């Protein structure tokens, strides 16, 4: 398993370490690091901090969580999680009373494609929110990651998305291996503009044409899905096959300002990401 991951990640990273000249540093693209500190490149351990919250469209819905205080979280690599690698988790912690989290000394030397914050708790679908993508840098983090967002996905909300997809379609996309979206595994993404506002009418494209039918767009009221494009909330959904790892790059059609993103999907896992133009999160 580790040999497979090295092969998948080596091409992305190129095993490059970027040095900092004269003691200064440039914040890593792709994350909010304006006030972060540089890290020791010989001992790649970083701080990961931010806020955990219920996914906006799930707030107020039946059985949605209102407080995440005490919920277990992990700093992990989605690629490794998707293949059940025992070394997928780099550090663990819990959400504070005010919804924040702060995890120090996270070892990142061995990441291949990205870093995410995973949430697991009763009433929530196992999810992992991407907070760092090597697509922006070609290498591992070299500054702390601050102001990160980790999104919680209540079971009731994911069940609603699954109902929008429909059991027949879910069974068809999973070879009859899963009848629910949570069991199949999925990617829930949002396309935003430079100001962080959701983009309506956007379409995402994958670098693997055979997976294109798995991309769907929830309607405005989340009651149905279609293949046309995002509604005003900017959401898109990728339905996993419920079997082995599916890795691909995801881009926005007709918009070359959006850097193609690395995505790794696996069964029973909800991957959450925000797709934005440029190299820095809005």
Short mmCIF file of C-alpha atoms in Angstrom, two decimals:
data_model
loop_
_atom_site.label_atom_id
_atom_site.label_comp_id
_atom_site.label_asym_id
_atom_site.label_seq_id
_atom_site.Cartn_x
_atom_site.Cartn_y
_atom_site.Cartn_z
CA UNK A 1 0.00 0.00 0.00
CA UNK A 2 2.77 2.45 0.90
CA UNK A 3 4.52 1.70 -2.39
CA UNK A 4 1.34 2.70 -4.25
CA UNK A 5 1.06 5.96 -2.32
CA UNK A 6 4.68 6.86 -2.98
CA UNK A 7 4.07 6.36 -6.70
CA UNK A 8 0.95 8.51 -6.64
CA UNK A 9 2.48 11.29 -4.60
CA UNK A 10 6.01 11.38 -5.93
CA UNK A 11 4.95 12.70 -9.32
CA UNK A 12 3.05 15.54 -7.69
CA UNK A 13 5.65 16.63 -5.19
CA UNK A 14 8.78 15.93 -7.14
CA UNK A 15 10.33 15.67 -3.67
CA UNK A 16 11.22 19.35 -3.80
CA UNK A 17 12.07 21.34 -0.67
CA UNK A 18 11.88 25.11 -1.11
CA UNK A 19 14.49 27.04 0.83
CA UNK A 20 13.92 30.44 2.40
CA UNK A 21 16.49 33.10 1.58
CA UNK A 22 17.89 35.60 4.11
CA UNK A 23 15.58 34.38 6.87
CA UNK A 24 12.38 35.57 5.17
CA UNK A 25 9.63 33.50 3.66
CA UNK A 26 6.73 33.66 1.26
CA UNK A 27 3.40 32.31 2.55
CA UNK A 28 2.28 29.08 0.91
CA UNK A 29 -0.27 29.56 -1.88
CA UNK A 30 -3.61 27.85 -1.48
CA UNK A 31 -4.08 28.57 2.23
CA UNK A 32 -4.42 31.57 4.50
CA UNK A 33 -0.95 32.04 5.95
CA UNK A 34 -0.47 35.81 5.99
CA UNK A 35 0.13 35.83 9.76
CA UNK A 36 1.70 32.39 9.96
CA UNK A 37 5.30 31.64 10.79
CA UNK A 38 7.84 29.85 8.64
CA UNK A 39 8.78 26.36 9.73
CA UNK A 40 12.09 24.55 9.97
CA UNK A 41 12.52 22.85 6.60
CA UNK A 42 14.77 20.25 8.20
CA UNK A 43 12.04 19.33 10.69
CA UNK A 44 8.75 19.84 8.89
CA UNK A 45 6.27 20.31 11.72
CA UNK A 46 3.57 22.93 11.47
CA UNK A 47 0.69 24.44 13.39
CA UNK A 48 -2.80 23.78 12.02
CA UNK A 49 -5.52 25.99 13.45
CA UNK A 50 -8.93 27.24 12.47
CA UNK A 51 -12.66 26.86 12.93
CA UNK A 52 -14.96 23.84 12.73
CA UNK A 53 -18.57 24.42 11.77
CA UNK A 54 -21.62 22.66 10.40
CA UNK A 55 -21.76 22.93 6.60
CA UNK A 56 -23.80 26.09 5.86
CA UNK A 57 -26.55 24.39 3.84
CA UNK A 58 -27.05 21.88 6.67
CA UNK A 59 -27.57 24.47 9.41
CA UNK A 60 -31.10 24.49 10.76
CA UNK A 61 -32.11 21.26 9.07
CA UNK A 62 -33.66 18.44 11.06
CA UNK A 63 -31.14 16.57 13.25
CA UNK A 64 -28.29 18.87 12.25
CA UNK A 65 -25.62 19.40 14.89
CA UNK A 66 -25.63 22.79 16.61
CA UNK A 67 -22.45 22.47 18.66
CA UNK A 68 -19.24 20.72 17.70
CA UNK A 69 -17.54 21.19 21.07
CA UNK A 70 -15.51 18.12 21.94
CA UNK A 71 -15.83 16.52 18.50
CA UNK A 72 -12.71 14.52 17.63
CA UNK A 73 -10.69 15.78 14.70
CA UNK A 74 -7.62 14.59 12.87
CA UNK A 75 -5.08 16.20 10.56
CA UNK A 76 -4.76 13.69 7.77
CA UNK A 77 -4.06 13.05 4.11
CA UNK A 78 -7.20 12.14 2.13
CA UNK A 79 -5.19 9.96 -0.27
CA UNK A 80 -4.07 7.77 2.62
CA UNK A 81 -7.49 7.81 4.30
CA UNK A 82 -9.12 6.63 1.07
CA UNK A 83 -6.91 3.53 0.96
CA UNK A 84 -7.12 2.86 4.72
CA UNK A 85 -3.42 3.50 5.23
CA UNK A 86 -2.54 3.16 8.92
CA UNK A 87 -0.30 6.23 8.64
CA UNK A 88 -3.04 8.49 7.22
CA UNK A 89 -3.38 10.53 10.42
CA UNK A 90 -0.58 12.94 11.32
CA UNK A 91 -2.08 14.47 14.48
CA UNK A 92 -5.31 14.47 16.48
CA UNK A 93 -7.23 16.85 18.69
CA UNK A 94 -10.72 18.04 19.53
CA UNK A 95 -12.92 21.01 18.75
CA UNK A 96 -13.00 23.63 21.53
CA UNK A 97 -16.12 25.09 23.12
CA UNK A 98 -16.03 28.06 20.74
CA UNK A 99 -15.65 25.83 17.68
CA UNK A 100 -11.96 26.52 17.15
CA UNK A 101 -9.14 24.01 16.93
CA UNK A 102 -5.38 24.31 17.31
CA UNK A 103 -3.01 21.41 16.71
CA UNK A 104 0.73 21.91 17.06
CA UNK A 105 3.72 19.95 15.81
CA UNK A 106 1.94 18.36 12.86
CA UNK A 107 4.57 16.39 10.88
CA UNK A 108 4.11 17.06 7.17
CA UNK A 109 7.31 15.75 5.60
CA UNK A 110 5.56 12.63 4.31
CA UNK A 111 2.47 14.13 2.70
CA UNK A 112 2.00 13.39 -1.00
CA UNK A 113 -0.95 15.32 -2.38
CA UNK A 114 -2.58 17.32 0.37
CA UNK A 115 -3.65 17.85 3.94
CA UNK A 116 -7.14 17.87 5.44
CA UNK A 117 -8.97 18.07 8.74
CA UNK A 118 -11.20 15.10 9.42
CA UNK A 119 -14.23 15.08 11.73
CA UNK A 120 -15.86 12.00 13.22
CA UNK A 121 -18.73 11.93 15.71
CA UNK A 122 -22.12 10.36 16.28
CA UNK A 123 -24.65 12.10 14.07
CA UNK A 124 -22.01 13.18 11.56
CA UNK A 125 -20.86 11.48 8.39
CA UNK A 126 -17.11 10.83 8.42
CA UNK A 127 -15.74 13.82 6.52
CA UNK A 128 -12.42 15.40 5.67
CA UNK A 129 -12.03 19.01 4.54
CA UNK A 130 -9.07 19.88 2.31
CA UNK A 131 -6.92 22.65 3.80
CA UNK A 132 -3.71 22.26 1.77
CA UNK A 133 -3.20 21.09 -1.81
CA UNK A 134 0.19 20.47 -3.39
CA UNK A 135 -1.39 21.54 -6.70
CA UNK A 136 -0.60 25.11 -5.66
CA UNK A 137 3.03 24.60 -4.63
CA UNK A 138 4.36 21.28 -5.90
CA UNK A 139 5.69 20.64 -2.42
CA UNK A 140 4.82 20.23 1.25
CA UNK A 141 3.74 23.07 3.55
CA UNK A 142 6.55 25.38 4.66
CA UNK A 143 4.46 27.70 6.82
CA UNK A 144 1.82 27.11 9.47
CA UNK A 145 -1.76 26.71 8.26
CA UNK A 146 -4.05 29.14 10.08
CA UNK A 147 -7.69 30.19 9.70
CA UNK A 148 -8.50 26.78 8.20
CA UNK A 149 -12.11 25.64 7.93
CA UNK A 150 -13.30 22.12 8.79
CA UNK A 151 -16.86 21.39 7.73
CA UNK A 152 -19.10 18.94 9.60
CA UNK A 153 -21.71 17.03 7.58
CA UNK A 154 -24.73 15.88 9.62
CA UNK A 155 -26.10 12.47 8.65
CA UNK A 156 -29.54 13.98 7.95
CA UNK A 157 -28.03 16.47 5.50
CA UNK A 158 -26.05 13.81 3.62
CA UNK A 159 -29.14 11.60 3.54
CA UNK A 160 -31.00 14.49 1.91
CA UNK A 161 -28.30 14.81 -0.74
CA UNK A 162 -28.48 11.06 -1.26
CA UNK A 163 -32.24 11.26 -1.70
CA UNK A 164 -31.70 13.98 -4.29
CA UNK A 165 -29.39 11.66 -6.22
CA UNK A 166 -31.84 8.79 -5.81
CA UNK A 167 -31.24 5.19 -4.79
CA UNK A 168 -31.44 3.77 -8.34
CA UNK A 169 -28.72 6.15 -9.54
CA UNK A 170 -26.60 5.47 -6.45
CA UNK A 171 -26.83 1.74 -7.05
CA UNK A 172 -25.99 2.24 -10.70
CA UNK A 173 -22.92 4.37 -9.97
CA UNK A 174 -21.68 1.92 -7.33
CA UNK A 175 -22.35 -1.34 -9.14
CA UNK A 176 -25.10 -2.10 -6.60
CA UNK A 177 -22.59 -1.87 -3.74
CA UNK A 178 -24.22 1.09 -1.97
CA UNK A 179 -27.74 2.46 -1.62
CA UNK A 180 -26.79 5.58 0.36
CA UNK A 181 -24.45 8.45 -0.42
CA UNK A 182 -22.62 8.05 2.89
CA UNK A 183 -21.82 4.41 2.14
CA UNK A 184 -20.73 5.14 -1.42
CA UNK A 185 -18.39 7.96 -0.46
CA UNK A 186 -18.52 11.36 -2.13
CA UNK A 187 -16.95 14.74 -2.74
CA UNK A 188 -18.98 17.84 -1.84
CA UNK A 189 -17.49 20.97 -3.36
CA UNK A 190 -18.32 24.62 -3.75
CA UNK A 191 -17.13 26.90 -6.56
CA UNK A 192 -16.53 30.48 -5.37
CA UNK A 193 -15.18 33.69 -6.89
CA UNK A 194 -12.30 35.93 -5.78
CA UNK A 195 -14.44 37.36 -2.98
CA UNK A 196 -15.48 33.92 -1.77
CA UNK A 197 -19.02 34.23 -3.13
CA UNK A 198 -20.64 31.08 -4.60
CA UNK A 199 -20.64 30.93 -8.40
CA UNK A 200 -23.86 30.05 -10.20
CA UNK A 201 -23.75 28.20 -13.53
CA UNK A 202 -20.24 26.79 -13.04
CA UNK A 203 -19.33 23.35 -14.32
CA UNK A 204 -16.41 21.30 -13.07
CA UNK A 205 -14.33 18.98 -15.23
CA UNK A 206 -12.21 15.96 -14.31
CA UNK A 207 -9.01 14.85 -15.99
CA UNK A 208 -10.50 11.35 -16.21
CA UNK A 209 -13.34 11.28 -18.73
CA UNK A 210 -14.61 7.90 -17.51
CA UNK A 211 -15.60 9.51 -14.20
CA UNK A 212 -17.50 12.46 -15.67
CA UNK A 213 -20.96 10.92 -15.12
CA UNK A 214 -20.30 10.95 -11.39
CA UNK A 215 -20.42 14.77 -11.21
CA UNK A 216 -23.87 16.12 -10.32
CA UNK A 217 -25.17 19.53 -9.30
CA UNK A 218 -27.70 19.88 -6.45
CA UNK A 219 -30.70 22.07 -7.17
CA UNK A 220 -31.38 25.31 -5.32
CA UNK A 221 -33.47 23.52 -2.69
CA UNK A 222 -31.21 20.43 -2.64
CA UNK A 223 -34.22 18.28 -3.56
CA UNK A 224 -32.82 17.06 -6.88
CA UNK A 225 -29.63 16.96 -8.93
CA UNK A 226 -28.84 17.73 -12.56
CA UNK A 227 -25.84 17.63 -14.93
CA UNK A 228 -26.18 21.27 -16.06
CA UNK A 229 -24.20 23.35 -13.55
CA UNK A 230 -24.13 24.90 -10.10
CA UNK A 231 -27.10 26.71 -8.56
CA UNK A 232 -26.67 29.96 -6.61
CA UNK A 233 -25.01 28.06 -3.73
CA UNK A 234 -22.19 26.92 -6.06
CA UNK A 235 -22.36 23.29 -4.95
CA UNK A 236 -21.36 20.19 -6.88
CA UNK A 237 -21.33 16.54 -5.89
CA UNK A 238 -19.10 13.66 -6.95
CA UNK A 239 -20.43 10.17 -6.22
CA UNK A 240 -17.73 7.59 -5.50
CA UNK A 241 -17.93 3.99 -6.70
CA UNK A 242 -18.02 2.55 -3.14
CA UNK A 243 -14.99 0.42 -3.99
CA UNK A 244 -11.35 1.36 -4.51
CA UNK A 245 -9.52 4.70 -4.49
CA UNK A 246 -10.42 7.20 -7.21
CA UNK A 247 -7.83 9.96 -7.73
CA UNK A 248 -8.27 12.78 -10.21
CA UNK A 249 -7.75 16.47 -10.83
CA UNK A 250 -10.74 18.77 -10.81
CA UNK A 251 -10.96 22.10 -12.65
CA UNK A 252 -13.64 24.64 -13.61
CA UNK A 253 -14.70 24.57 -17.25
CA UNK A 254 -13.80 27.66 -19.23
CA UNK A 255 -12.01 29.32 -16.31
CA UNK A 256 -8.24 28.91 -16.41
CA UNK A 257 -7.80 31.12 -13.33
CA UNK A 258 -8.90 28.14 -11.22
CA UNK A 259 -5.91 25.90 -10.43
CA UNK A 260 -6.80 22.21 -11.09
CA UNK A 261 -7.19 20.56 -7.69
CA UNK A 262 -6.07 17.14 -6.47
CA UNK A 263 -8.96 15.00 -5.24
CA UNK A 264 -8.86 11.53 -3.68
CA UNK A 265 -12.15 9.75 -2.97
CA UNK A 266 -12.84 6.52 -1.13
CA UNK A 267 -15.81 4.51 0.16
CA UNK A 268 -17.58 5.78 3.27
CA UNK A 269 -15.76 9.12 3.21
CA UNK A 270 -17.08 12.59 2.48
CA UNK A 271 -14.42 14.93 1.05
CA UNK A 272 -15.21 18.64 1.28
CA UNK A 273 -13.40 21.31 -0.71
CA UNK A 274 -13.79 24.89 -1.88
CA UNK A 275 -12.64 25.67 -5.42
CA UNK A 276 -11.50 29.26 -5.93
CA UNK A 277 -9.61 31.26 -8.58
CA UNK A 278 -5.98 32.26 -8.16
CA UNK A 279 -3.48 30.84 -5.73
CA UNK A 280 -4.81 32.11 -2.41
CA UNK A 281 -8.09 31.36 -0.66
CA UNK A 282 -10.49 34.33 -0.51
#
